Amino acid sequence: MAAPRTRTRQFLGRLSLPERTFVADALRTETVGGVLLLLAAVAALVWANIPALHSSYESVSHWRFGVTALGLDLSLQHWAADGLLAIFFFVAGVELKRELVAGDLRDRRAAALPVVAALCGMAAPAAVYALTNAAGGGSLAGWAVPTATDIAFALAVLAVIGTSLPSALRAFLLTLAVVDDLLAILIIAVFFTDRLNLPALGGAFAGLAVFWLLLRKGVRGWYVYVPLALVIWGLMYNSGVHATIAGVAMGLMLRCHRHEDEEHSPGEHMEHLVRPLSAGVAVPLFALLSAGVAVSGGALREVFTRPETLGVVLGLVIGKTVGIFGGTWLTARFTRASLSEGLAWADVFAVASLAGIGFTVSLLIGELAFEGDPALTDEVKAAVLAGSLIAAVCATALLKVRNAKYRALCAEEERDDDMDGVPDVYAQDDPAYHLRMAAIHERKAAEHRRLAALGAAATRTPDGPGPDHRPDSRDDWPS
């Protein structure tokens, strides 16, 4: 007897309908936010590089306000980095929790692919940065700068170039970014906490415990949670741990599985409310206040000659692509998984290159890594912008090559011949779908029989054309 075949598992296959709907809604908001982010970054660069306006940009970004007695007398740029990005990381925490309980990460085998790809996609850029600076005698302090992916900026690039990625590739990119955000916040918490205020940290943990208890008791009302969240954030900031940790911690506490009588879980509901604020306000404002760096011939030359900045560029462009693609290929190789039908490894490589766009979190880590050196901080920011731009151009070229194939796959995913609001690919196992399609084809067949009968009757009338008459005959052409 022949040995039984080992069943090959596919990855990047078709999503379930609920997951596809969720991903489409989430990416729609992120795409709009990404376009706003792109506009904010351009506005910051223009504002900072027009000589007559440069001083006003510096004045606005460094304008300080807050309550000094609470340790919160911060510059506007600092408020954006520590305050507004806490909202961004709150959404990231909710996304991660939902992925763990209801999304791709709930299945360990399915989770292996994006988790390994994200880990490799952070380790490889860090290694590229470290090797570049070891060879050039630069500082290793910025090793974490090129490790982050900006999903909003990546989706904005897709929107601008008009590429329609299939939903499986978009979901893979989104899951990569979610895991990436979690690892980035861990890096910030572990490597960029140089002092600890234990009473404040204890107060922050106590506040998080109260937040968790209120959620478990089913207490509702923004007037309860918003003031409590602000207190937790303020205590976390004063503890010495980066304040954005408070955002991701609260996001992870929300319940993301649905009860029988619920259309949406509390986590999904909260994400639906907060995501537009994060994508449309918090992140673009952070970009406006952080991306304004001087761009000149000398500054650009410095980006590609100084080891710290060159390491950031190479880490984003080469490290991210090689890490994510290599991690994905190795996972598929050792788990005996194969690509979904219609996709090729070139598509994975293109998405990996798109993940080299590291904007929001990379800028934040750059500020933390070189906090005591404003000049180098600005140069690293310029390197992040340059690396992200190069990655976007490379991804655009790679994705455009396969754009016709993507359009065909997306059209197949969207086809709804029975017009019931559910794409046909999700109804193939439903008998009612086949009955509806049979009725549609019977109506079409009846109409064709009626037209055939009319045509046959016309050929039998005395004044009608004969059976061999061809309407497009040259005899019918006007003289």
Coordinates of N, CA, C and O in Angstrom, one line a residue, residues 54-143:
H54 N 10.4 78.7 9.7 CA 11.1 77.7 10.6 C 11.0 78.0 12.1 O 10.8 77.2 12.9
S55 N 11.3 79.3 12.4 CA 11.3 79.7 13.8 C 9.9 79.5 14.4 O 9.8 79.1 15.6
S56 N 8.8 79.7 13.7 CA 7.5 79.5 14.2 C 7.2 78.0 14.5 O 6.5 77.7 15.4
Y57 N 7.8 77.1 13.6 CA 7.6 75.7 13.8 C 8.3 75.3 15.1 O 7.7 74.5 15.9
E58 N 9.5 75.8 15.3 CA 10.2 75.5 16.6 C 9.5 76.0 17.8 O 9.4 75.3 18.8
S59 N 8.9 77.2 17.7 CA 8.2 77.8 18.8 C 7.0 77.0 19.2 O 6.7 76.8 20.3
V60 N 6.2 76.6 18.1 CA 5.0 75.9 18.4 C 5.3 74.5 19.0 O 4.7 74.1 20.0
S61 N 6.3 73.8 18.4 CA 6.5 72.4 18.9 C 7.2 72.4 20.3 O 7.0 71.4 21.0
H62 N 7.8 73.5 20.7 CA 8.5 73.5 22.0 C 7.7 74.4 23.0 O 8.2 74.6 24.1
W63 N 6.5 74.8 22.6 CA 5.7 75.6 23.6 C 5.2 74.6 24.7 O 4.7 73.6 24.5
R64 N 5.4 75.1 25.9 CA 5.2 74.3 27.1 C 3.9 74.7 27.8 O 3.6 75.9 27.9
F65 N 3.2 73.7 28.3 CA 2.0 74.0 29.1 C 1.7 72.7 29.9 O 2.2 71.6 29.6
G66 N 0.9 72.8 31.0 CA 0.6 71.7 31.8 C 0.6 72.1 33.3 O 0.9 73.3 33.6
V67 N 0.5 71.1 34.1 CA 0.4 71.3 35.6 C 1.8 70.9 36.1 O 2.1 69.8 36.2
T68 N 2.6 71.9 36.5 CA 3.9 71.7 37.0 C 3.9 70.8 38.3 O 4.8 69.9 38.5
A69 N 3.0 71.1 39.2 CA 2.9 70.4 40.4 C 2.7 68.9 40.2 O 3.1 68.1 41.1
L70 N 2.1 68.5 39.1 CA 1.9 67.1 38.8 C 3.0 66.5 37.9 O 2.9 65.3 37.5
G71 N 4.0 67.3 37.7 CA 5.1 66.8 36.8 C 4.7 66.7 35.3 O 5.3 65.9 34.6
L72 N 3.7 67.5 34.9 CA 3.2 67.4 33.6 C 3.3 68.8 32.9 O 2.4 69.1 32.1
D73 N 4.4 69.5 33.1 CA 4.7 70.7 32.3 C 5.5 70.3 31.1 O 6.7 70.3 31.2
L74 N 4.8 70.0 30.0 CA 5.5 69.4 28.9 C 5.4 70.3 27.6 O 4.5 71.2 27.5
S75 N 6.3 70.1 26.7 CA 6.2 70.8 25.4 C 5.1 70.2 24.6 O 4.7 69.0 24.8
L76 N 4.6 70.9 23.6 CA 3.5 70.4 22.7 C 4.0 69.1 22.0 O 3.2 68.2 21.9
Q77 N 5.2 69.1 21.6 CA 5.8 67.9 21.0 C 5.8 66.7 21.9 O 5.5 65.6 21.6
H78 N 6.1 67.0 23.2 CA 6.2 66.0 24.2 C 4.8 65.5 24.5 O 4.5 64.3 24.7
W79 N 3.8 66.4 24.6 CA 2.4 65.9 24.8 C 1.9 65.0 23.7 O 1.2 64.0 23.9
A80 N 2.3 65.3 22.4 CA 1.9 64.5 21.3 C 2.6 63.1 21.4 O 1.9 62.1 21.2
A81 N 3.9 63.1 21.8 CA 4.6 61.8 21.8 C 4.1 60.9 23.0 O 4.0 59.7 22.8
D82 N 3.9 61.5 24.1 CA 3.5 60.7 25.3 C 2.0 60.6 25.5 O 1.5 59.6 26.0
G83 N 1.2 61.7 25.1 CA -0.2 61.7 25.3 C -1.0 61.1 24.1 O -1.7 60.2 24.2
L84 N -0.8 61.8 23.0 CA -1.6 61.3 21.8 C -1.3 59.9 21.4 O -2.1 59.2 21.0
L85 N 0.0 59.6 21.4 CA 0.4 58.2 21.0 C -0.1 57.1 22.0 O -0.2 56.0 21.7
A86 N -0.5 57.6 23.2 CA -1.1 56.6 24.2 C -2.4 56.1 23.6 O -2.8 55.0 23.8
I87 N -3.1 57.0 22.9 CA -4.4 56.6 22.2 C -4.1 55.6 21.1 O -4.8 54.6 20.9
F88 N -3.0 55.9 20.3 CA -2.6 55.0 19.3 C -2.3 53.6 19.8 O -2.8 52.6 19.3
F89 N -1.6 53.6 20.9 CA -1.2 52.3 21.5 C -2.4 51.6 22.2 O -2.4 50.4 22.4
F90 N -3.4 52.4 22.7 CA -4.6 51.8 23.2 C -5.3 51.0 22.1 O -5.7 49.9 22.3
V91 N -5.4 51.6 20.9 CA -6.1 50.9 19.8 C -5.2 49.6 19.4 O -5.8 48.6 19.2
A92 N -3.9 49.8 19.5 CA -3.0 48.6 19.2 C -3.3 47.5 20.2 O -3.3 46.3 19.9
G93 N -3.5 47.9 21.5 CA -3.8 46.9 22.5 C -5.1 46.1 22.3 O -5.2 44.9 22.4
V94 N -6.1 46.9 21.9 CA -7.4 46.3 21.6 C -7.3 45.4 20.4 O -7.8 44.2 20.4
E95 N -6.6 45.8 19.4 CA -6.4 45.0 18.2 C -5.7 43.7 18.5 O -6.1 42.6 18.1
L96 N -4.6 43.8 19.3 CA -3.9 42.6 19.7 C -4.8 41.6 20.5 O -4.8 40.4 20.3
K97 N -5.6 42.2 21.5 CA -6.5 41.3 22.3 C -7.5 40.6 21.4 O -7.8 39.4 21.5
R98 N -8.1 41.4 20.4 CA -9.1 40.8 19.5 C -8.4 39.7 18.6 O -9.0 38.6 18.4
E99 N -7.2 39.9 18.2 CA -6.5 38.9 17.4 C -6.3 37.7 18.2 O -6.3 36.5 17.7
L100 N -6.0 37.8 19.5 CA -5.7 36.7 20.4 C -6.9 35.9 20.7 O -6.8 34.6 20.9
V101 N -8.1 36.5 20.8 CA -9.3 35.8 21.2 C -10.3 35.5 20.0 O -11.1 34.6 20.1
A102 N -10.2 36.3 19.0 CA -11.2 36.1 17.9 C -10.5 36.1 16.5 O -11.2 35.8 15.5
G103 N -9.3 36.5 16.4 CA -8.6 36.6 15.1 C -7.7 35.5 14.8 O -7.7 34.4 15.3
D104 N -6.7 35.8 13.9 CA -5.8 34.8 13.4 C -4.9 34.3 14.5 O -4.4 33.1 14.5
L105 N -4.6 35.1 15.6 CA -3.6 34.6 16.6 C -4.2 33.7 17.6 O -3.5 33.1 18.5
R106 N -5.6 33.4 17.5 CA -6.2 32.5 18.5 C -5.8 31.0 18.2 O -5.8 30.1 19.0
D107 N -5.4 30.7 16.9 CA -5.0 29.4 16.5 C -3.4 29.4 16.4 O -2.8 30.2 15.7
R108 N -2.8 28.6 17.3 CA -1.4 28.6 17.4 C -0.7 28.4 16.0 O 0.3 29.0 15.7
R109 N -1.2 27.4 15.3 CA -0.6 27.2 14.0 C -0.7 28.3 13.0 O 0.2 28.7 12.3
A110 N -1.9 29.0 13.0 CA -2.1 30.1 12.1 C -1.3 31.3 12.6 O -0.8 32.2 11.9
A111 N -1.1 31.4 14.0 CA -0.4 32.6 14.6 C 1.1 32.5 14.3 O 1.8 33.5 14.4
A112 N 1.6 31.3 14.1 CA 3.0 31.1 13.9 C 3.6 32.0 12.8 O 4.6 32.6 12.9
L113 N 2.8 32.1 11.7 CA 3.3 32.8 10.5 C 3.5 34.3 10.8 O 4.7 34.8 10.7
P114 N 2.5 35.0 11.2 CA 2.7 36.5 11.5 C 3.6 36.7 12.6 O 4.4 37.7 12.6
V115 N 3.6 35.9 13.7 CA 4.5 36.1 14.8 C 5.9 35.9 14.5 O 6.8 36.8 14.8
V116 N 6.2 34.8 13.8 CA 7.6 34.6 13.4 C 8.1 35.7 12.4 O 9.2 36.2 12.5
A117 N 7.2 36.0 11.4 CA 7.5 37.1 10.5 C 7.8 38.4 11.1 O 8.7 39.1 10.8
A118 N 7.0 38.7 12.1 CA 7.2 40.0 12.9 C 8.5 40.0 13.7 O 9.2 41.0 13.7
L119 N 8.7 38.9 14.3 CA 10.0 38.7 15.1 C 11.2 38.9 14.2 O 12.1 39.6 14.6
C120 N 11.2 38.2 13.1 CA 12.3 38.3 12.2 C 12.4 39.7 11.5 O 13.5 40.2 11.3
G121 N 11.2 40.2 11.4 CA 11.1 41.6 10.8 C 11.6 42.7 11.7 O 11.7 43.8 11.3
M122 N 11.8 42.3 13.0 CA 12.4 43.3 13.9 C 13.8 43.0 14.2 O 14.6 43.9 14.4
A123 N 14.1 41.7 14.3 CA 15.5 41.3 14.6 C 16.4 41.6 13.4 O 17.6 42.1 13.7
A124 N 16.0 41.4 12.2 CA 16.9 41.7 11.0 C 17.2 43.2 10.9 O 18.4 43.5 10.7
P125 N 16.3 44.1 11.0 CA 16.7 45.5 10.9 C 17.6 45.9 12.1 O 18.5 46.7 11.9
A126 N 17.4 45.4 13.3 CA 18.3 45.7 14.4 C 19.7 45.2 14.1 O 20.7 45.9 14.4
A127 N 19.8 44.0 13.5 CA 21.1 43.4 13.2 C 21.8 44.2 12.1 O 23.0 44.5 12.2
V128 N 21.0 44.7 11.1 CA 21.6 45.5 10.0 C 22.1 46.8 10.6 O 23.2 47.3 10.3
Y129 N 21.3 47.4 11.5 CA 21.8 48.7 12.1 C 23.0 48.4 12.9 O 24.0 49.2 12.8
A130 N 23.0 47.4 13.7 CA 24.2 47.1 14.6 C 25.4 46.8 13.7 O 26.5 47.3 14.1
L131 N 25.3 46.0 12.7 CA 26.5 45.8 11.8 C 27.0 47.0 11.1 O 28.2 47.3 11.1
T132 N 26.1 47.9 10.7 CA 26.5 49.1 10.0 C 27.2 50.0 11.0 O 28.3 50.6 10.6
N133 N 26.8 50.1 12.2 CA 27.4 51.0 13.2 C 28.7 50.4 13.7 O 29.6 51.1 14.1
A134 N 28.7 49.1 13.9 CA 30.0 48.4 14.3 C 31.1 48.6 13.3 O 32.2 48.9 13.6
A135 N 30.7 48.5 12.0 CA 31.7 48.7 10.9 C 32.1 50.2 10.8 O 33.3 50.5 10.5
G136 N 31.1 51.1 11.1 CA 31.4 52.5 10.9 C 31.8 53.3 12.2 O 32.1 54.5 12.1
G137 N 31.8 52.6 13.3 CA 32.2 53.2 14.5 C 31.1 54.1 15.1 O 31.4 55.1 15.8
G138 N 29.8 53.9 14.8 CA 28.7 54.7 15.2 C 28.2 54.2 16.6 O 28.6 53.2 17.1
S139 N 27.1 54.9 17.0 CA 26.5 54.5 18.3 C 25.4 53.4 18.0 O 24.7 53.4 17.1
L140 N 25.4 52.5 19.0 CA 24.4 51.4 18.9 C 23.1 51.7 19.6 O 22.2 50.9 19.6
A141 N 23.0 53.0 20.1 CA 21.8 53.4 20.8 C 20.5 53.3 20.0 O 19.4 53.1 20.5
G142 N 20.7 53.5 18.7 CA 19.5 53.6 17.8 C 19.1 52.2 17.2 O 18.4 52.2 16.2
W143 N 19.5 51.1 17.7 CA 19.3 49.8 17.1 C 17.8 49.5 16.9 O 17.4 48.8 16.0

